[in-house]
PDB file of C-alpha atoms in Angstrom:
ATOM      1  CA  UNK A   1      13.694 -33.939  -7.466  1.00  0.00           C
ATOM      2  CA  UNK A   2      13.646 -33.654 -11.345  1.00  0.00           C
ATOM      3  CA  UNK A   3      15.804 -31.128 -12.775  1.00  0.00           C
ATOM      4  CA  UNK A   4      14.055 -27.942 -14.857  1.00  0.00           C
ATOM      5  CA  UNK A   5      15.378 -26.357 -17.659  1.00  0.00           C
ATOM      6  CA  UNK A   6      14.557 -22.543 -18.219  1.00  0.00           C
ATOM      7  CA  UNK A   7      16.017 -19.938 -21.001  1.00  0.00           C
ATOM      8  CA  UNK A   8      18.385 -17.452 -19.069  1.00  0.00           C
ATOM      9  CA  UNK A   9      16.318 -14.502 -19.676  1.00  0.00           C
ATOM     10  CA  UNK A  10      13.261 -12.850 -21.857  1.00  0.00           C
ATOM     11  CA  UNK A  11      11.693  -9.633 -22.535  1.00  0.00           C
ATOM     12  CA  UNK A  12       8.497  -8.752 -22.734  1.00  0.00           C
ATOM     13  CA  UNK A  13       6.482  -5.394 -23.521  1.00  0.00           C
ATOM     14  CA  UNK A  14       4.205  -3.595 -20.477  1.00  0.00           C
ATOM     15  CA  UNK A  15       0.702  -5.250 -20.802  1.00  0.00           C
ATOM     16  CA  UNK A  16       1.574  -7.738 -22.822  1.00  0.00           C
ATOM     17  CA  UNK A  17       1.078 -11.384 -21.470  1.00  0.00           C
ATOM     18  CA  UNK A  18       4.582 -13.082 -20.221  1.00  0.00           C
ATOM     19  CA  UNK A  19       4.712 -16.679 -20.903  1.00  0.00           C
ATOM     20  CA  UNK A  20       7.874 -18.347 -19.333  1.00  0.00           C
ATOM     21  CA  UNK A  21       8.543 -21.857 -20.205  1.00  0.00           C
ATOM     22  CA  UNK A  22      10.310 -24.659 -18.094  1.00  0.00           C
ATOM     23  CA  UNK A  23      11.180 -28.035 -19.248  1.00  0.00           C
ATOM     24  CA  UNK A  24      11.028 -30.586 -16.764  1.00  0.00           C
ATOM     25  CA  UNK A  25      11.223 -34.082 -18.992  1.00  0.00           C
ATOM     26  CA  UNK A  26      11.851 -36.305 -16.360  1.00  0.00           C
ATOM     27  CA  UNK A  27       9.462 -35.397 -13.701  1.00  0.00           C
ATOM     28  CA  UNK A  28       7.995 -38.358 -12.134  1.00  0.00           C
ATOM     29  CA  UNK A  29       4.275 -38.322 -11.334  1.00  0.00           C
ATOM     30  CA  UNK A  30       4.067 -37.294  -7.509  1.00  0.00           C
ATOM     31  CA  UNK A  31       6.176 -34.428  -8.453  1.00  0.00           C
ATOM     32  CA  UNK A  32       4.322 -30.787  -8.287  1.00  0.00           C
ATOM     33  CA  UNK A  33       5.681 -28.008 -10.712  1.00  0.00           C
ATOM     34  CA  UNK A  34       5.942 -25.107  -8.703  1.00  0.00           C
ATOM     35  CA  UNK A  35       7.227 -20.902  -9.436  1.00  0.00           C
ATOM     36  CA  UNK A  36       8.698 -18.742  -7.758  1.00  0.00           C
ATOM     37  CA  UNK A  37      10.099 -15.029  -8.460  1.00  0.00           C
ATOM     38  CA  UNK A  38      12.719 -13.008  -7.417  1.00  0.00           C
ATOM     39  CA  UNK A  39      12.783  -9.211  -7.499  1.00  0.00           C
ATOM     40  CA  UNK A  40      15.997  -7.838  -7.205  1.00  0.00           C
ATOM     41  CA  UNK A  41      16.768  -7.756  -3.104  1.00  0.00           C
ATOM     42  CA  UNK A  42      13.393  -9.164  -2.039  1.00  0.00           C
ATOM     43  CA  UNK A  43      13.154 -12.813  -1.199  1.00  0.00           C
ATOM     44  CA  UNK A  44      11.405 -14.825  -3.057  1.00  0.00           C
ATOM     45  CA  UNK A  45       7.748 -14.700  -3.939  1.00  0.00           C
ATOM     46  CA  UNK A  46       5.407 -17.835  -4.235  1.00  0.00           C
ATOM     47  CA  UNK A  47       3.443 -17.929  -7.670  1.00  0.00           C
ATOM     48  CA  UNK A  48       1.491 -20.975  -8.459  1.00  0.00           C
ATOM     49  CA  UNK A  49       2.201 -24.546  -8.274  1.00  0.00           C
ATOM     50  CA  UNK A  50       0.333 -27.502  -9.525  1.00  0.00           C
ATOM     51  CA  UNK A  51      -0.056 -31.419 -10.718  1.00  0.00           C
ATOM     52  CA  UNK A  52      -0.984 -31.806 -13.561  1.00  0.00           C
ATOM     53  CA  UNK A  53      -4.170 -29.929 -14.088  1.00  0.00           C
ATOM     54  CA  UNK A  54      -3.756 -25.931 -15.210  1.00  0.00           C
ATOM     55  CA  UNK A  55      -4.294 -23.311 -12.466  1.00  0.00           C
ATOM     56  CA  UNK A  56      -4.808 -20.060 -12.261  1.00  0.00           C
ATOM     57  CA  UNK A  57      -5.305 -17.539  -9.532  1.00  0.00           C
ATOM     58  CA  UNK A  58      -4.577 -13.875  -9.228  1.00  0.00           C
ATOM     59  CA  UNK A  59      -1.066 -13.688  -9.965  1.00  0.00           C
ATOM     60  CA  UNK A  60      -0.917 -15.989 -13.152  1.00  0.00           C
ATOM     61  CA  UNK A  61      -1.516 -19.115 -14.843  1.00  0.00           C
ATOM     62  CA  UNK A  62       0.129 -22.236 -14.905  1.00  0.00           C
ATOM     63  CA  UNK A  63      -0.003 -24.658 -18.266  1.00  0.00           C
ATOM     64  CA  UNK A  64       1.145 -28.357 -17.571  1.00  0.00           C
ATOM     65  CA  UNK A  65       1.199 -29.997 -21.145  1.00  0.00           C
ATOM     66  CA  UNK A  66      -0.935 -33.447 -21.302  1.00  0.00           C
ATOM     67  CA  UNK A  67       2.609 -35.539 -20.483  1.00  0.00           C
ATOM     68  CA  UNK A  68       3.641 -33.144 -17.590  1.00  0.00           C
ATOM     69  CA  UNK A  69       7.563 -33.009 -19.448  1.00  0.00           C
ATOM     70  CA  UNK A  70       7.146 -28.944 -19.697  1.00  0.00           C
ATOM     71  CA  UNK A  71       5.214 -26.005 -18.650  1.00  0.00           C
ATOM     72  CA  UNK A  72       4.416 -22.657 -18.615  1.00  0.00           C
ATOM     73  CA  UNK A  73       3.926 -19.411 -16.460  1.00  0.00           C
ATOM     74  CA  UNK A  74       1.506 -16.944 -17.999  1.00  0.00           C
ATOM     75  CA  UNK A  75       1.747 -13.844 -16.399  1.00  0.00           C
ATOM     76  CA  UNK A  76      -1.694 -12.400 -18.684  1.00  0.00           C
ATOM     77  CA  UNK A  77      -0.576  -8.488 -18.325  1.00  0.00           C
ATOM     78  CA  UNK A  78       2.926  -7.701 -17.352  1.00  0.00           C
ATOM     79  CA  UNK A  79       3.736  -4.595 -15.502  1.00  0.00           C
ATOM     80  CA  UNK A  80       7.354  -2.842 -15.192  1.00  0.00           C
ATOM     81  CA  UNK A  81       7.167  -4.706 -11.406  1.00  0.00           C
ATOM     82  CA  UNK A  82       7.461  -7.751 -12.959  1.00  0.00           C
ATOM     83  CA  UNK A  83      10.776  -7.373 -14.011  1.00  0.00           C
ATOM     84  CA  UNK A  84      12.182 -10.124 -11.562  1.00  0.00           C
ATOM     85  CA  UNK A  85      13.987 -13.800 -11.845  1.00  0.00           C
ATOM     86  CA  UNK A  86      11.201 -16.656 -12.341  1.00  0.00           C
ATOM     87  CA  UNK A  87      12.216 -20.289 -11.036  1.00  0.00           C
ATOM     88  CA  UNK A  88      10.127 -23.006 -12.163  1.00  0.00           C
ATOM     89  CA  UNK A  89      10.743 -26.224  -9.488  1.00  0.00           C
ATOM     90  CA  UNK A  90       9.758 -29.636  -9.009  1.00  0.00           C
ATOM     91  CA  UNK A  91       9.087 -31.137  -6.047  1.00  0.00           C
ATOM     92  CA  UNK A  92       8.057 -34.536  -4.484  1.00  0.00           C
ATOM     93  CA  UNK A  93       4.815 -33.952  -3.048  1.00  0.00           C
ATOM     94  CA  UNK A  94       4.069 -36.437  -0.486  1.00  0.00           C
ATOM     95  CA  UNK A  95       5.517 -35.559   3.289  1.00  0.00           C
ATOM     96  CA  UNK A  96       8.645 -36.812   4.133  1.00  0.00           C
ATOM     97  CA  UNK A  97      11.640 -37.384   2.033  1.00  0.00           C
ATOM     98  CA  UNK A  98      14.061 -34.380   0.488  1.00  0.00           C
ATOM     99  CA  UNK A  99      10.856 -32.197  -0.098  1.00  0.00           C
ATOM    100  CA  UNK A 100      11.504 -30.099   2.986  1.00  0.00           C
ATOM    101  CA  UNK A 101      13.667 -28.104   0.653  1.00  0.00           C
ATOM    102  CA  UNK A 102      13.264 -25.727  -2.484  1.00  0.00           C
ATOM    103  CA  UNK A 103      16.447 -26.219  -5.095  1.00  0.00           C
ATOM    104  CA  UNK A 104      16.345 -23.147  -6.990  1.00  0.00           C
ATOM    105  CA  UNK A 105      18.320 -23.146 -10.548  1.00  0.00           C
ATOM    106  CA  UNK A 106      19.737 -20.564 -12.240  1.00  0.00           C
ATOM    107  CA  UNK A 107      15.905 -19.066 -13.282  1.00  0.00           C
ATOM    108  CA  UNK A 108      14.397 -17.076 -16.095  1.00  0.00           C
ATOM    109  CA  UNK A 109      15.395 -13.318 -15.913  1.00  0.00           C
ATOM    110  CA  UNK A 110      12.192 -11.759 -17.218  1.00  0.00           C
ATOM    111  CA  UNK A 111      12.557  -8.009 -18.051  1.00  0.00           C
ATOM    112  CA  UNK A 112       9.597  -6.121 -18.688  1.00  0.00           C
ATOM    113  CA  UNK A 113       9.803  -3.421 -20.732  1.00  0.00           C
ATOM    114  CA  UNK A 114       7.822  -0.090 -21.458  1.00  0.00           C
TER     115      UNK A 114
ATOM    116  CA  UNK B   1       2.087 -11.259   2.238  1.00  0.00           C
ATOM    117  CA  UNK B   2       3.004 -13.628   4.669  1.00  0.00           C
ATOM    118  CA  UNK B   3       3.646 -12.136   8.266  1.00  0.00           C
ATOM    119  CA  UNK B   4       7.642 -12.770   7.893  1.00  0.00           C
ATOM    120  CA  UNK B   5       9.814 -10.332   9.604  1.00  0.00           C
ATOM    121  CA  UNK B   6      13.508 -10.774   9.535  1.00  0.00           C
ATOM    122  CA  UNK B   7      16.116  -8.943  11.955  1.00  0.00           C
ATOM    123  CA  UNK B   8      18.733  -7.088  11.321  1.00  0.00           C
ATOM    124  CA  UNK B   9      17.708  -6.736   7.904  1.00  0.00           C
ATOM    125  CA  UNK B  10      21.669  -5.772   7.441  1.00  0.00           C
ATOM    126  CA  UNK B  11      24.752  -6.497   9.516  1.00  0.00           C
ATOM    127  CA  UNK B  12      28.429  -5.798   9.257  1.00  0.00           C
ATOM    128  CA  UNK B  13      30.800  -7.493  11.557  1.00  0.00           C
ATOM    129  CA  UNK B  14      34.384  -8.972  12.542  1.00  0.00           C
ATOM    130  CA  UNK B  15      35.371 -12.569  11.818  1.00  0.00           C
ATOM    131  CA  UNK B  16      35.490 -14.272  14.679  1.00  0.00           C
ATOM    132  CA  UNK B  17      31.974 -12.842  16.480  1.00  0.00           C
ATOM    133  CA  UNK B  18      29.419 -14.354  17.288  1.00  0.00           C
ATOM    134  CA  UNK B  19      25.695 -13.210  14.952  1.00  0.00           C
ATOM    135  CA  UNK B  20      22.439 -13.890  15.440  1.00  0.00           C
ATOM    136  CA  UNK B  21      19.983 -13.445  13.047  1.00  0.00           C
ATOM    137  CA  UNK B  22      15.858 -13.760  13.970  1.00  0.00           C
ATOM    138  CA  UNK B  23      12.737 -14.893  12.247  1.00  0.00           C
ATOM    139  CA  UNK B  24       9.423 -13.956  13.749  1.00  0.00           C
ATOM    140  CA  UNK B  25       5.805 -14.957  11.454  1.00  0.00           C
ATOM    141  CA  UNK B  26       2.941 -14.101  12.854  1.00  0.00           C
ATOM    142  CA  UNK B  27       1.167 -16.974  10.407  1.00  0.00           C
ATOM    143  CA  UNK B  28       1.279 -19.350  12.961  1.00  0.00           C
ATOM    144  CA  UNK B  29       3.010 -21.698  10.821  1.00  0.00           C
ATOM    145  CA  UNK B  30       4.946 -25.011  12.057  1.00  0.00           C
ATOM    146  CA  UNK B  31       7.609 -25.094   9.369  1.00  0.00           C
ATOM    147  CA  UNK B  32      10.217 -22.573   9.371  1.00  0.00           C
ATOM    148  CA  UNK B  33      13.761 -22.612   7.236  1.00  0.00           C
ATOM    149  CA  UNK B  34      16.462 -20.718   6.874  1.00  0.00           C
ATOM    150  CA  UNK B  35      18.088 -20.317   3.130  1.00  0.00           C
ATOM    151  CA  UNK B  36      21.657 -18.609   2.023  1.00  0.00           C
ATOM    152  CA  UNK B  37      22.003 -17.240  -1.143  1.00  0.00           C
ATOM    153  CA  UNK B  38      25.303 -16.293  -2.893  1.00  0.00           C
ATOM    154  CA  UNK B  39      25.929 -15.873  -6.146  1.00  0.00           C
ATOM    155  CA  UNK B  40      26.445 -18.977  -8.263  1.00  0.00           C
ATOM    156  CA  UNK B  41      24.939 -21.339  -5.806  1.00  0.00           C
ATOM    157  CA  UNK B  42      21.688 -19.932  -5.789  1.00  0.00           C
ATOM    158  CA  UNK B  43      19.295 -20.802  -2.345  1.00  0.00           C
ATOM    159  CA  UNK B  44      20.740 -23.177  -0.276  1.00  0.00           C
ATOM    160  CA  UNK B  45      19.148 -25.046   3.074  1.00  0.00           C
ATOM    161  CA  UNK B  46      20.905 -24.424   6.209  1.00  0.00           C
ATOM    162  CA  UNK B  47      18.429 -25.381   8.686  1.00  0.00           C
ATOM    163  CA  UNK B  48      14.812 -26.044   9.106  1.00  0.00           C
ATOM    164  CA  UNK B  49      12.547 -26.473  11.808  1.00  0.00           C
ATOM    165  CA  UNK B  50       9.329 -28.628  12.229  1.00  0.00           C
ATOM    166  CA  UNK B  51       7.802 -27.786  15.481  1.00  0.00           C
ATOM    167  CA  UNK B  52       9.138 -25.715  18.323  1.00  0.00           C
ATOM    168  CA  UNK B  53      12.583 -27.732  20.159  1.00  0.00           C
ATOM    169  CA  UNK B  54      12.473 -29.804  16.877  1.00  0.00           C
ATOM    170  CA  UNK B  55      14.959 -29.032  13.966  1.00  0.00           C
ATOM    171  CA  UNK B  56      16.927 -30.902  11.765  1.00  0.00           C
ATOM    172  CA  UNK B  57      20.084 -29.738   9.009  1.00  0.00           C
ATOM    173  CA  UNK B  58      20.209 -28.988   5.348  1.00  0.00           C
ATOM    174  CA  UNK B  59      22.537 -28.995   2.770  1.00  0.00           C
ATOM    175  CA  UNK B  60      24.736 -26.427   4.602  1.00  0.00           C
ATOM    176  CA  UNK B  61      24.887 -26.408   8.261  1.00  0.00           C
ATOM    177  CA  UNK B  62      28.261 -26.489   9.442  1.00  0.00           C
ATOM    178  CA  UNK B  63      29.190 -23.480  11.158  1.00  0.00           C
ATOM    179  CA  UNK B  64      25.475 -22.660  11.636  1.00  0.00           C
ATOM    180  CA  UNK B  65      22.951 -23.407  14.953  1.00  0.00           C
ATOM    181  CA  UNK B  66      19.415 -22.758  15.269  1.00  0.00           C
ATOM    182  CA  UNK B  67      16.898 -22.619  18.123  1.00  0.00           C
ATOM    183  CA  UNK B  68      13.126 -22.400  18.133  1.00  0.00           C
ATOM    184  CA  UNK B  69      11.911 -22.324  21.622  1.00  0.00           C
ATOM    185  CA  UNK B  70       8.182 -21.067  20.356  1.00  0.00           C
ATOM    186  CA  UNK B  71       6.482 -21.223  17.326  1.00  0.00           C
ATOM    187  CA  UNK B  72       6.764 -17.593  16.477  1.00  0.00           C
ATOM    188  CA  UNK B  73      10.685 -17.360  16.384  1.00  0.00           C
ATOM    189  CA  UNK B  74      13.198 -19.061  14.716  1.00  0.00           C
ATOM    190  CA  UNK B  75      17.321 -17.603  15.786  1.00  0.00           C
ATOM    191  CA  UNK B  76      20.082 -18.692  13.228  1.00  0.00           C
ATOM    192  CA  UNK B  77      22.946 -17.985  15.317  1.00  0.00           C
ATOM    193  CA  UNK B  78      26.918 -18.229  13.843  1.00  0.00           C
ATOM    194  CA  UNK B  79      29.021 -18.812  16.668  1.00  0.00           C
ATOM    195  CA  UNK B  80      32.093 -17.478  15.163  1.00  0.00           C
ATOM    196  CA  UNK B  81      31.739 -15.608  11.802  1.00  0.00           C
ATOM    197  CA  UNK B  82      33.853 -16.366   8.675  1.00  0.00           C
ATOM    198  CA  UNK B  83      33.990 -14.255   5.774  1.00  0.00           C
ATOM    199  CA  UNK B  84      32.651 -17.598   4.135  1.00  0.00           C
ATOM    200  CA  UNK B  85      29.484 -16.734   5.504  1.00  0.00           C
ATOM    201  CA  UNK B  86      29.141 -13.503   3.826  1.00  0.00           C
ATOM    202  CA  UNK B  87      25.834 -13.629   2.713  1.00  0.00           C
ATOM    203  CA  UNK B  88      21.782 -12.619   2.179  1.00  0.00           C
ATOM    204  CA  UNK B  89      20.044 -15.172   4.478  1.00  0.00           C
ATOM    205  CA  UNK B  90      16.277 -15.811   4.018  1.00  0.00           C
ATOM    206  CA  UNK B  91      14.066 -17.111   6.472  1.00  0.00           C
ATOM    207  CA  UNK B  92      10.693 -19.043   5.589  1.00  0.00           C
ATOM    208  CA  UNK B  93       8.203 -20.687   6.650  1.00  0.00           C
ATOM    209  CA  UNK B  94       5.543 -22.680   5.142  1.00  0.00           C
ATOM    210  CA  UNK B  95       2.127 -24.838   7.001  1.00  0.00           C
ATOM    211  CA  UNK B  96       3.325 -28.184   5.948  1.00  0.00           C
ATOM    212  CA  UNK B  97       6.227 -29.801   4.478  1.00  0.00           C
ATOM    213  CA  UNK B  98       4.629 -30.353   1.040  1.00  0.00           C
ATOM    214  CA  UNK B  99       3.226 -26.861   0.889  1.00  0.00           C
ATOM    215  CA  UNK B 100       4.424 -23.634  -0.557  1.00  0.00           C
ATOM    216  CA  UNK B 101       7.297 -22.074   1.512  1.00  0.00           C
ATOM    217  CA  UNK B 102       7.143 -17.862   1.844  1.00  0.00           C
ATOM    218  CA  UNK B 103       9.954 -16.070   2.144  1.00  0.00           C
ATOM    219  CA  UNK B 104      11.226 -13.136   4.675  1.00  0.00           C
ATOM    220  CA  UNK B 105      13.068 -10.060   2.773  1.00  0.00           C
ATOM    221  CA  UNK B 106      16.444 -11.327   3.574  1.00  0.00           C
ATOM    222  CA  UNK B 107      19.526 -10.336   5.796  1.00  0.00           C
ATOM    223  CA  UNK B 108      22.389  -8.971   4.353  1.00  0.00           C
ATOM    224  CA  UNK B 109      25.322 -10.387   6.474  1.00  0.00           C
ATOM    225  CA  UNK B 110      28.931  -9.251   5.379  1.00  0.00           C
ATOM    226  CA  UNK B 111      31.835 -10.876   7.583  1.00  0.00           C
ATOM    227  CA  UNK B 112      34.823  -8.574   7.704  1.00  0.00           C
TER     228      UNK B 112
END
C-alpha cells in the first residue's frame, strides 16, 4: 500500500469547516484513499473513502485532486466532538492480496476549538 | 454504529494466565479482525477471520489464537499473558475484504 503523509496536528475554530490534507504521491491507480478518526479511547471511526471521484456523505467530504497524489477531508462545520486523530489510508482495492489490513500512520491530531 | 460489542471492555491480570477477549456484531458480517494498539506502533493486525472455522494471521500473531465457531463471535484468546501484551485491543469487522472495516470500543488489557 502507498504510504500517506499528514501534518501532526491542526486547529480549527467551532463551526468552522476542517480541511485535513494527506499526501499520498505514489498511490497507484487501484488504490482507494480512505479516513478514519480516532477520539481519544474509542476505536476508530470510518469516514469516507473513495477513487478518484469526490464524495460526500453526512459526515464529510472527500477531495481527490485530478492526479490522485493528495487529498483532502472537509469536515464543513466542526464541533468540539471532533477533536479526534484523522488517518488518511490507502488501500489496494481489489480482493485478495495485503488489503485485509488497515496500516494506520501516525495521523492528523485535529483540535477543535471554541 | 455498527453492532460491535467487545468483552471485558478492561482487564487486569498475572503474567502467565491465560485471557480471553470476545467480539460479538450483530451486522452479520463475514470479516472480522482483531487490531493492537500501543503507542508508537499505532494499529497492528493480529488475526482476522473470513468465514466461521476460517482464519488466517497478521502482522502480529505469535502468542495470540483465535476461534470463530459462528459468525457472530470472534474469541482472541492469549494462552499465557506477557506484559508484552499490555495493550487496547480492537475488534472489527467489515462485509468484504475490500470494504470499510468498523471498529469495537477497545479492550484495555494490562499484564501484571
Amino acid at each position: 500500500d502507498a504510504k500517506t503523509t499528514q501534518p501532526t496536528s491542526m486547529d480549527c475554530a467551532e463551526g468552522r469547516a476542517a480541511n485535513l490534507p494527506c499526501n499520498h504521491s505514489t498511490i497507484s491507480g487501484n488504490e482507494y484513499v480512505y479516513w478514519y478518526r480516532q477520539i481519544h479511547s474509542q476505536g476508530p471511526q470510518y469516514i469516507i473513502h473513495g477513487l478518484k471521484n469526490n464524495e460526500t456523505n453526512e459526515m464529510a467530504s472527500l477531495i481527490i485532486t485530478e492526479d490522485r497524489k493528495s487529498s483532502t477531508l472537509i469536515l464543513p462545520h466542526a464541533t468540539l466532538r471532533d477533536t479526534a486523530v484523522y488517518y488518511c489510508i490507502v488501500r489496494v482495492a481489489k480482493v485478495g492480496g495485503s488489503n485485509y489490513k488497515l496500516t494506520f500512520g501516525k495521523g492528523t491530531l485535529l483540535t477543535v476549538n471554541p | 454504529d455498527a453492532g460491535i460489542t467487545q468483552s471485558p471492555r478492561h482487564k487486569v491480570t498475572e503474567t502467565g494466565t491465560p485471557v480471553t477477549l470476545r467480539c460479538h456484531q450483530t451486522e452479520n458480517h463475514r470479516y472480522m479482525y482483531w487490531y493492537r494498539q500501543d503507542p508508537g506502533h499505532g494499529l497492528r493486525l493480529i488475526h482476522y477471520s473470513y468465514g466461521v472455522k476460517d482464519t488466517d494471521k497478521g502482522e502480529v500473531s505469535d502468542g495470540y489464537s483465535v476461534s470463530r465457531s459462528k459468525t457472530e463471535d470472534f474469541l482472541l484468546t492469549l494462552e499465557s499473558a506477557t506484559s508484552s501484551q499490555t495493550s487496547v485491543y480492537f475488534c472489527a469487522i467489515s462485509e468484504a475484504l475490500n470494504q470499510p472495516q468498523h471498529f469495537g470500543d477497545g479492550t484495555r488489557l494490562s499484564i501484571l
